[in-house]
Short mmCIF file of C-alpha atoms in Angstrom, two decimals:
data_model
loop_
_atom_site.label_atom_id
_atom_site.label_comp_id
_atom_site.label_asym_id
_atom_site.label_seq_id
_atom_site.Cartn_x
_atom_site.Cartn_y
_atom_site.Cartn_z
CA SER A 1 -13.20 15.94 16.01
CA LEU A 2 -13.27 12.86 18.42
CA LEU A 3 -17.03 11.89 17.86
CA ALA A 4 -16.85 9.06 20.25
CA SER A 5 -14.13 7.31 22.26
CA THR A 6 -14.24 4.21 24.55
CA TYR A 7 -12.19 1.77 27.05
CA LEU A 8 -12.82 -1.88 26.78
CA GLY A 9 -11.43 -4.17 29.33
CA GLY A 10 -11.45 -5.77 32.42
CA THR A 11 -8.65 -5.85 35.42
CA ASN A 12 -5.66 -7.18 33.57
CA TYR A 13 -3.97 -7.06 30.50
CA ASP A 14 -6.44 -6.39 27.22
CA TYR A 15 -5.19 -5.38 23.67
CA GLY A 16 -7.10 -4.40 20.63
CA ASN A 17 -5.71 -5.83 17.32
CA SER A 18 -8.08 -5.32 14.59
CA LEU A 19 -11.41 -3.78 13.67
CA ALA A 20 -14.02 -3.81 11.25
CA ILE A 21 -17.01 -2.08 10.05
CA ASP A 22 -20.55 -3.77 8.97
CA SER A 23 -23.22 -2.87 6.85
CA GLY A 24 -24.96 -1.29 9.57
CA GLY A 25 -22.20 0.57 11.23
CA ASN A 26 -21.11 -1.89 13.66
CA VAL A 27 -18.11 -2.05 15.01
CA TYR A 28 -16.23 -5.57 15.61
CA VAL A 29 -12.72 -5.96 17.35
CA THR A 30 -10.80 -8.42 18.33
CA GLY A 31 -7.66 -9.18 20.31
CA ASP A 32 -6.56 -10.86 23.12
CA THR A 33 -7.32 -10.66 26.84
CA TRP A 34 -5.52 -11.76 30.15
CA SER A 35 -8.95 -10.51 32.38
CA SER A 36 -11.17 -13.57 33.54
CA ASN A 37 -13.69 -10.13 34.04
CA PHE A 38 -13.49 -8.99 30.40
CA PRO A 39 -16.81 -7.62 29.36
CA THR A 40 -18.57 -10.29 27.70
CA THR A 41 -22.40 -11.56 26.82
CA ARG A 42 -21.41 -15.11 26.45
CA GLY A 43 -18.40 -17.41 27.05
CA THR A 44 -16.50 -18.54 29.18
CA PHE A 45 -12.39 -17.58 29.84
CA ARG A 46 -10.28 -20.53 29.79
CA GLY A 47 -6.76 -20.00 29.77
CA ALA A 48 -3.67 -17.64 30.58
CA VAL A 49 -4.70 -15.55 27.85
CA ASP A 50 -7.96 -15.78 25.47
CA VAL A 51 -9.11 -14.48 22.19
CA PHE A 52 -11.75 -11.94 22.70
CA ILE A 53 -14.25 -10.40 19.42
CA SER A 54 -17.02 -7.76 20.89
CA ARG A 55 -19.48 -5.63 19.05
CA LEU A 56 -20.36 -1.74 19.84
CA ASN A 57 -22.75 -0.10 17.99
CA SER A 58 -21.45 2.94 15.61
CA GLY A 59 -21.70 5.56 18.70
CA LEU A 60 -20.17 3.23 20.45
CA THR A 61 -22.74 3.84 23.32
CA SER A 62 -23.45 0.43 24.02
CA LEU A 63 -21.64 -3.23 23.70
CA LEU A 64 -24.10 -4.87 21.42
CA ALA A 65 -22.17 -8.39 22.15
CA SER A 66 -18.79 -9.95 23.18
CA THR A 67 -17.45 -13.45 23.91
CA TYR A 68 -14.31 -14.92 24.46
CA LEU A 69 -12.94 -17.28 22.40
CA GLY A 70 -9.97 -20.06 23.56
CA GLY A 71 -8.85 -22.94 25.21
CA SER A 72 -6.42 -23.81 28.21
CA GLY A 73 -3.66 -22.28 26.63
CA SER A 74 -2.81 -18.99 25.48
CA ASP A 75 -4.75 -17.56 22.38
CA TYR A 76 -4.07 -14.42 20.60
CA GLY A 77 -6.69 -13.07 17.89
CA ASN A 78 -4.81 -10.77 15.44
CA SER A 79 -7.66 -10.15 12.45
CA LEU A 80 -11.42 -10.49 11.55
CA ALA A 81 -13.29 -9.80 8.74
CA ILE A 82 -16.81 -9.36 8.45
CA ASP A 83 -18.91 -11.67 5.30
CA SER A 84 -21.74 -10.42 2.82
CA GLY A 85 -24.22 -12.13 5.48
CA GLY A 86 -22.79 -10.43 8.24
CA ASN A 87 -20.48 -13.59 9.79
CA VAL A 88 -17.67 -12.77 11.60
CA TYR A 89 -14.28 -14.71 10.99
CA VAL A 90 -11.20 -14.46 13.04
CA THR A 91 -7.98 -15.72 12.24
CA GLY A 92 -4.78 -15.71 14.90
CA TYR A 93 -2.58 -18.32 17.19
CA THR A 94 -2.90 -20.86 19.31
CA ARG A 95 -1.14 -22.65 21.87
CA SER A 96 -4.23 -24.45 23.12
CA SER A 97 -5.07 -28.15 21.86
CA ASP A 98 -8.08 -27.65 23.61
CA PHE A 99 -9.06 -24.96 21.27
CA PRO A 100 -12.88 -24.78 19.76
CA THR A 101 -13.11 -26.84 16.62
CA THR A 102 -16.14 -27.87 14.95
CA VAL A 103 -17.80 -31.07 13.47
CA GLY A 104 -16.44 -31.57 9.79
CA ALA A 105 -14.03 -28.72 9.97
CA TYR A 106 -10.34 -28.78 8.02
CA ASP A 107 -8.72 -29.54 11.07
CA THR A 108 -9.66 -30.49 14.25
CA LEU A 109 -6.06 -31.45 15.89
CA LEU A 110 -3.26 -28.71 17.29
CA GLY A 111 -0.24 -29.58 15.12
CA GLY A 112 2.65 -28.08 16.68
CA GLY A 113 3.18 -25.99 20.02
CA GLU A 114 1.31 -23.16 18.17
CA ASP A 115 -1.52 -23.62 15.09
CA VAL A 116 -3.19 -20.80 13.02
CA PHE A 117 -7.35 -20.89 13.74
CA VAL A 118 -9.89 -19.45 11.58
CA SER A 119 -12.98 -19.07 13.60
CA ARG A 120 -16.36 -18.27 12.22
CA PHE A 121 -19.67 -16.76 14.34
CA ASN A 122 -22.88 -15.28 13.44
CA SER A 123 -23.33 -11.52 14.05
CA ASP A 124 -24.42 -11.38 17.65
CA PHE A 125 -21.73 -14.53 18.75
CA SER A 126 -24.80 -16.65 19.53
CA LEU A 127 -23.38 -18.93 17.09
CA PHE A 128 -20.34 -20.64 16.62
CA LEU A 129 -20.69 -21.58 13.19
CA ALA A 130 -17.32 -23.04 12.72
CA SER A 131 -13.77 -23.25 13.76
CA THR A 132 -10.61 -25.06 12.47
CA PHE A 133 -7.05 -25.55 12.91
CA ILE A 134 -4.35 -24.78 10.51
CA GLY A 135 -0.56 -25.97 11.15
CA GLY A 136 2.04 -28.17 11.25
CA ASN A 137 4.35 -29.74 13.51
CA SER A 138 6.51 -26.49 14.52
CA THR A 139 5.47 -22.50 14.85
CA ASP A 140 2.48 -21.18 12.62
CA SER A 141 0.48 -18.23 13.05
CA GLY A 142 -1.95 -15.94 11.58
CA TYR A 143 -1.77 -12.02 11.05
CA SER A 144 -4.10 -11.50 8.25
CA LEU A 145 -7.66 -12.12 7.13
CA ALA A 146 -9.85 -11.27 4.16
CA ILE A 147 -12.74 -12.98 2.28
CA ASP A 148 -13.31 -12.87 -1.48
CA SER A 149 -16.89 -12.17 -3.38
CA GLY A 150 -17.21 -16.01 -3.12
CA GLY A 151 -17.20 -16.39 0.58
CA ASN A 152 -14.24 -17.93 0.60
CA VAL A 153 -11.22 -17.25 3.48
CA TYR A 154 -7.86 -16.30 2.62
CA VAL A 155 -5.54 -16.25 5.41
CA THR A 156 -1.57 -15.01 5.37
CA GLY A 157 1.12 -15.23 8.19
CA ASP A 158 4.25 -17.03 9.17
CA THR A 159 5.39 -20.38 9.73
CA THR A 160 8.32 -22.65 10.83
CA SER A 161 6.97 -25.46 9.84
CA SER A 162 8.44 -27.75 6.92
CA ASN A 163 5.14 -29.69 7.04
CA PHE A 164 2.92 -26.83 6.56
CA PRO A 165 -0.35 -27.85 4.60
CA THR A 166 -0.02 -26.81 1.06
CA THR A 167 -1.94 -28.24 -1.93
CA GLY A 168 -1.36 -29.93 -5.70
CA PHE A 169 -0.49 -26.98 -8.08
CA ALA A 170 0.42 -24.43 -5.26
CA TYR A 171 2.99 -22.01 -6.14
CA ASP A 172 5.86 -23.30 -3.46
CA THR A 173 4.80 -26.37 -1.86
CA SER A 174 8.29 -26.73 -0.06
CA HIS A 175 9.71 -24.87 3.08
CA ASN A 176 12.43 -22.38 1.92
CA GLY A 177 13.94 -21.88 5.19
CA GLY A 178 13.74 -20.29 8.99
CA LYS A 179 10.25 -18.80 8.82
CA ASP A 180 8.30 -18.28 5.65
CA VAL A 181 5.28 -16.75 5.08
CA PHE A 182 1.98 -18.75 4.09
CA ILE A 183 -1.09 -17.75 1.95
CA SER A 184 -4.12 -20.22 2.60
CA ARG A 185 -7.50 -20.33 1.05
CA LEU A 186 -10.12 -21.87 2.47
CA ASN A 187 -14.50 -22.76 1.98
CA SER A 188 -17.13 -20.66 3.59
CA GLY A 189 -17.52 -23.37 6.38
CA LEU A 190 -13.83 -23.84 7.04
CA THR A 191 -14.36 -27.46 6.09
CA SER A 192 -11.67 -27.46 3.06
CA LEU A 193 -8.35 -25.98 2.18
CA LEU A 194 -8.69 -24.84 -1.16
CA ALA A 195 -5.47 -23.90 -1.64
CA SER A 196 -2.39 -23.09 0.16
CA THR A 197 1.45 -21.90 -0.45
CA PHE A 198 4.61 -21.00 1.32
CA LEU A 199 6.25 -17.85 0.07
CA GLY A 200 9.59 -16.89 1.11
CA GLY A 201 13.34 -17.19 0.53
CA SER A 202 16.43 -19.18 2.96
CA GLY A 203 15.84 -16.39 5.84
CA SER A 204 12.78 -14.97 7.93
CA ASP A 205 9.73 -14.15 6.10
CA TYR A 206 7.09 -12.41 7.98
CA GLY A 207 3.14 -12.35 6.23
CA ASN A 208 1.61 -9.51 7.77
CA SER A 209 -1.39 -8.14 6.09
CA LEU A 210 -3.43 -9.18 3.22
CA ALA A 211 -6.15 -7.76 0.65
CA ILE A 212 -7.83 -8.86 -2.10
CA ASP A 213 -8.45 -6.97 -5.53
CA SER A 214 -11.79 -6.62 -8.09
CA GLY A 215 -10.63 -10.03 -9.91
CA GLY A 216 -9.77 -11.94 -7.17
CA ASN A 217 -6.39 -11.77 -6.92
CA VAL A 218 -4.42 -11.26 -3.20
CA TYR A 219 -1.35 -9.36 -2.27
CA VAL A 220 0.57 -9.70 0.64
CA THR A 221 2.91 -7.77 2.62
CA GLY A 222 5.28 -8.27 5.47
CA TYR A 223 8.85 -8.15 5.43
CA THR A 224 12.04 -10.39 4.94
CA SER A 225 15.45 -11.24 5.92
CA SER A 226 16.25 -13.15 2.50
CA PRO A 227 18.15 -11.88 -0.24
CA GLY A 228 16.84 -14.76 -2.40
CA PHE A 229 13.00 -13.73 -1.56
CA PRO A 230 11.27 -14.47 -4.83
CA THR A 231 10.58 -11.92 -6.69
CA THR A 232 9.61 -11.43 -10.63
CA SER A 233 10.63 -9.98 -13.88
CA GLY A 234 9.87 -6.00 -14.43
CA VAL A 235 8.57 -5.24 -11.18
CA TYR A 236 9.91 -2.24 -8.94
CA ASP A 237 12.76 -3.77 -7.06
CA ARG A 238 14.05 -7.21 -7.68
CA SER A 239 17.14 -6.57 -5.30
CA TYR A 240 17.14 -6.98 -1.48
CA ASN A 241 18.70 -3.46 -0.43
CA SER A 242 21.08 -5.05 2.17
CA GLY A 243 19.40 -3.73 5.52
CA ASN A 244 18.67 -6.79 8.16
CA THR A 245 14.93 -6.64 6.30
CA ASP A 246 13.02 -5.53 3.23
CA VAL A 247 9.33 -4.67 3.43
CA PHE A 248 8.01 -7.06 0.16
CA ILE A 249 4.67 -6.64 -1.78
CA SER A 250 3.41 -9.66 -3.61
CA ARG A 251 0.55 -10.56 -5.64
CA LEU A 252 -0.47 -13.88 -6.39
CA ASN A 253 -3.83 -15.61 -8.22
CA SER A 254 -7.06 -16.57 -6.93
CA GLY A 255 -5.96 -20.41 -6.43
CA LEU A 256 -2.03 -19.51 -5.22
CA THR A 257 -0.38 -21.27 -8.15
CA SER A 258 1.19 -18.23 -9.71
CA LEU A 259 3.52 -15.49 -8.17
CA LEU A 260 2.14 -12.93 -10.72
CA ALA A 261 4.55 -10.02 -9.29
CA SER A 262 6.76 -9.61 -6.30
CA THR A 263 8.89 -7.19 -5.22
CA PHE A 264 11.17 -5.85 -2.49
CA LEU A 265 10.54 -2.18 -0.93
CA GLY A 266 13.28 -0.35 0.91
CA GLY A 267 16.75 1.47 2.07
CA SER A 268 19.73 0.14 3.65
CA ASP A 269 18.67 -0.36 6.95
CA ILE A 270 15.80 -2.06 8.42
CA ASP A 271 12.12 -1.63 6.89
CA TYR A 272 9.15 -3.54 8.01
CA GLY A 273 5.34 -3.59 6.24
CA ARG A 274 2.30 -4.04 8.03
CA SER A 275 -0.42 -3.21 6.35
CA LEU A 276 -1.71 -2.60 2.66
CA ALA A 277 -4.96 -1.54 0.94
CA ILE A 278 -6.12 -1.69 -2.48
CA GLU A 279 -7.69 1.37 -4.54
CA PRO A 280 -10.64 0.11 -5.60
CA PHE A 281 -10.98 1.81 -8.91
CA SER A 282 -7.30 1.98 -9.95
CA GLY A 283 -6.35 -1.14 -8.26
CA ASP A 284 -3.19 0.87 -7.19
CA VAL A 285 -1.82 -0.71 -3.85
CA TYR A 286 -0.80 1.12 -0.88
CA VAL A 287 1.18 0.07 1.53
CA THR A 288 2.42 1.44 5.34
CA GLY A 289 4.88 0.35 7.94
CA TYR A 290 8.21 1.59 9.71
CA THR A 291 11.67 2.15 8.57
CA TYR A 292 14.97 3.11 9.93
CA SER A 293 16.37 3.69 6.47
CA THR A 294 17.48 6.95 5.87
CA ASN A 295 17.30 6.13 1.91
CA PHE A 296 14.05 4.69 2.21
CA PRO A 297 12.86 5.40 -1.59
CA THR A 298 10.68 8.60 -1.81
CA THR A 299 9.17 10.27 -4.66
CA VAL A 300 9.66 13.86 -6.54
CA GLY A 301 7.14 16.13 -4.58
CA ALA A 302 5.72 13.17 -2.07
CA TYR A 303 4.73 15.12 1.37
CA ASP A 304 8.06 14.32 3.25
CA THR A 305 11.08 13.24 1.08
CA SER A 306 13.62 13.06 4.11
CA TYR A 307 13.88 10.82 6.85
CA ASN A 308 13.31 12.29 10.64
CA SER A 309 14.54 9.78 13.36
CA ASN A 310 15.03 6.58 14.98
CA THR A 311 12.21 5.07 12.99
CA ASP A 312 9.61 6.86 10.63
CA VAL A 313 6.10 5.75 9.14
CA PHE A 314 6.47 5.34 5.39
CA VAL A 315 3.70 5.24 3.09
CA SER A 316 3.71 4.15 -0.56
CA ARG A 317 1.56 3.38 -3.14
CA LEU A 318 2.50 0.88 -6.45
CA ASN A 319 0.87 0.47 -9.69
CA SER A 320 -1.30 -3.23 -9.36
CA GLY A 321 1.13 -4.93 -11.41
CA LEU A 322 4.00 -3.69 -8.67
CA THR A 323 6.00 -2.60 -11.64
CA SER A 324 6.16 1.10 -10.60
CA LEU A 325 6.43 3.13 -7.32
CA LEU A 326 4.17 5.89 -8.40
CA ALA A 327 4.41 7.75 -4.42
CA SER A 328 6.05 7.20 -1.90
CA THR A 329 6.57 9.44 1.49
CA TYR A 330 8.57 9.58 5.20
CA LEU A 331 5.70 10.27 8.16
CA GLY A 332 7.45 11.27 11.24
CA GLY A 333 9.23 13.16 13.85
CA SER A 334 12.55 13.33 15.80
CA GLY A 335 11.40 10.18 18.00
CA SER A 336 10.13 6.94 16.91
CA ASP A 337 7.10 6.53 14.52
CA SER A 338 5.30 3.27 13.93
CA GLY A 339 2.85 2.47 10.86
CA TYR A 340 0.37 -0.32 11.87
CA SER A 341 -2.78 0.26 9.67
CA LEU A 342 -3.91 1.95 6.61
CA ALA A 343 -6.78 2.53 5.04
CA ILE A 344 -8.55 4.42 1.90
CA ASP A 345 -11.78 6.29 1.77
CA SER A 346 -14.40 6.87 -1.13
CA SER A 347 -12.74 10.41 -1.73
CA TRP A 348 -9.07 8.83 -2.36
CA VAL A 349 -7.57 9.65 0.98
CA VAL A 350 -5.36 7.30 2.95
CA TYR A 351 -5.93 7.02 6.95
CA VAL A 352 -2.97 5.58 8.47
CA THR A 353 -2.63 4.61 12.47
CA GLY A 354 0.13 3.25 14.51
CA TYR A 355 1.99 5.29 17.61
CA THR A 356 4.78 7.50 18.00
CA SER A 357 7.01 8.94 20.74
CA SER A 358 7.74 12.28 18.76
CA THR A 359 6.59 15.74 20.32
CA ASP A 360 7.20 16.98 17.27
CA PHE A 361 5.14 14.34 15.00
CA PRO A 362 3.29 16.09 12.59
CA THR A 363 -0.19 17.44 13.08
CA THR A 364 -2.52 19.60 11.15
CA SER A 365 -4.44 22.75 12.22
CA ASN A 366 -7.84 21.02 12.18
CA ALA A 367 -6.64 18.31 14.66
CA TYR A 368 -8.62 17.26 17.80
CA ASP A 369 -4.94 17.10 19.81
CA ARG A 370 -1.78 19.13 18.48
CA PHE A 371 0.32 18.31 21.57
CA TYR A 372 2.30 15.06 22.68
CA ASN A 373 0.29 13.47 25.98
CA GLY A 374 3.00 10.53 27.32
CA LYS A 375 5.17 7.86 26.88
CA THR A 376 3.65 7.14 23.51
CA ASP A 377 0.54 8.45 21.47
CA VAL A 378 -1.78 6.81 19.18
CA PHE A 379 -1.65 9.10 16.02
CA VAL A 380 -4.23 9.03 13.14
CA SER A 381 -3.31 11.02 9.76
CA GLY A 382 -5.11 11.48 6.36
CA LEU A 383 -2.95 12.05 3.02
CA TYR A 384 -4.53 12.71 0.03
CA GLY A 385 -3.83 9.58 -2.31
CA ASP A 386 -1.14 10.96 -4.31
CA LEU A 387 0.80 11.19 -1.09
CA THR A 388 1.78 14.69 -1.65
CA SER A 389 -0.16 16.65 1.13
CA LEU A 390 -0.82 16.02 4.80
CA ILE A 391 -4.71 17.02 5.40
CA ASP A 392 -5.57 15.78 8.43
CA SER A 393 -3.17 14.37 11.43
CA THR A 394 -4.19 14.29 15.05
CA TYR A 395 -2.65 12.55 18.25
CA LEU A 396 -5.12 10.54 20.33
CA GLY A 397 -3.52 9.38 23.93
CA GLY A 398 -3.30 10.06 27.46
CA SER A 399 -0.27 10.18 30.11
CA GLY A 400 0.52 6.62 29.51
CA ASP A 401 1.55 4.08 26.54
CA ASP A 402 -0.99 4.64 23.70
CA ARG A 403 -0.76 2.32 20.82
CA GLY A 404 -2.97 2.00 17.44
CA SER A 405 -2.94 -1.29 15.56
CA SER A 406 -6.02 -0.83 13.28
CA LEU A 407 -8.44 1.53 11.51
CA ALA A 408 -11.36 1.38 9.44
CA ILE A 409 -13.19 4.28 7.53
CA ARG A 410 -17.31 3.75 7.42
CA SER A 411 -17.73 6.60 5.19
CA TYR A 412 -16.41 9.65 4.06
CA GLY A 413 -13.71 10.80 6.65
CA ASP A 414 -15.55 9.07 9.25
CA VAL A 415 -12.62 7.06 10.87
CA TYR A 416 -12.72 4.42 13.20
CA VAL A 417 -9.14 3.01 15.53
CA THR A 418 -8.77 0.70 18.00
CA GLY A 419 -5.31 -0.95 19.99
CA TYR A 420 -4.54 -0.62 23.40
CA THR A 421 -3.55 2.11 25.81
CA THR A 422 -1.95 2.17 29.14
CA SER A 423 -3.54 5.34 30.14
CA SER A 424 -6.36 6.37 32.72
CA ASN A 425 -6.12 9.18 31.11
CA PHE A 426 -7.55 8.13 27.94
CA PRO A 427 -9.91 10.60 25.86
CA SER A 428 -13.09 9.27 26.25
CA THR A 429 -16.41 11.09 25.46
CA THR A 430 -19.76 11.30 27.05
CA GLY A 431 -22.23 8.81 26.98
CA VAL A 432 -20.25 5.93 25.64
CA TYR A 433 -20.10 2.40 26.87
CA ASP A 434 -17.42 2.78 29.37
CA THR A 435 -15.54 6.32 30.17
CA THR A 436 -13.32 4.11 33.27
CA TYR A 437 -9.86 2.71 32.63
CA ASN A 438 -10.01 -0.91 33.78
CA GLY A 439 -6.68 -2.60 34.21
CA ASP A 440 -2.88 -2.95 33.13
CA SER A 441 -4.13 -1.93 29.83
CA ASP A 442 -6.91 -1.56 28.15
CA VAL A 443 -8.46 -1.85 24.62
CA PHE A 444 -9.67 1.83 23.26
CA VAL A 445 -12.19 2.37 20.40
CA SER A 446 -12.44 5.70 18.67
CA ARG A 447 -14.56 7.41 15.86
CA VAL A 448 -12.90 10.50 14.28
CA ILE A 449 -13.99 12.41 11.46
CA GLY A 450 -11.70 13.28 8.42
CA SER A 451 -11.09 17.19 7.17
CA GLY A 452 -11.34 17.99 10.66
CA PHE A 453 -9.79 15.81 12.97
#
């Protein structure tokens, strides 16, 4: 069922890119907005595009806090995370030389045309606690952020800067060509770059998602066009699969000095890695994205071992050492299907969201909505952890273009999703913060309950 669903936006373009839930069940969303009247409780719209960060209560009935973040240029919010004290960290990228930074931050100057930023607020955004640039003299973009048990902040993304800041003894201190993935670690106060490394080959390499395991090791996924992307002995696949891009999954130690494991994952066509999560008990790594490959690797007994059409979502599970593909499935219909975010609940159900143009995208009998609505629809799907069965799957959308970008799980089967919609009839529920479509595109935040979507 659809427990709650709300619009969030102004009269221009608004995009929700990342969502997280705090210990009290409050829902935090970040993204970017072109709207000078985006609903905020503080902050001022300063540029063509600003980051927004918003906090809603668990029932999505109240906007508890909301702020702009940006300078006079264009600023994009891509990922947020909440630390053990309830502070909110955000990353993305900025083209503003006057993007707000704080005294004593690691780097207070824009290095090139586009830099990564990392910023920290308290829970209601009344205190701007820390903010820094990270970058070189070219184009640097932050896409994913995570916080370790010690409060250190890890960021990944990609860079074309040969002088992107790295640290002594890091795994790779030299830019490899084109775009490289970077992984950087800062202290909680954002005053010090503790570790930073390149990761890539001679082609273009893109870092999209990062997670930290119970031992402090860092996993990264994305995609690469480099046949020489670094892999390690004994992993699942050391050979580039001759498509335009392959997924990669890499594991580094907490100090970013060693590449512990790194593998390709893909077929003979284009494959994109978008999101990963770590199952806390086994340490197994789940990855999603989308693929054009008719021979993307699947496993015996998986939910769907046959390519469906155009692009398909994939969901894959590898062991912690990345030596074995434990399970892997397609998910899709006869249109184009793209997976963007993945999370695992306490009952070992893997939830995935993204968007689909398939009128026959697989849904389940208990779904909130079994029927395709418009140009593209959000999908939310749940699979058993062994990827053999689809137990929950629903469309979510209106007559326009609806895309899911991020999901998070509050508790067993209680799933929150964000993204954006151009549908004036996107489903909203009674009593939520905003039931009216506002402009060119709106953020949506929706809450669905599993095992009964």
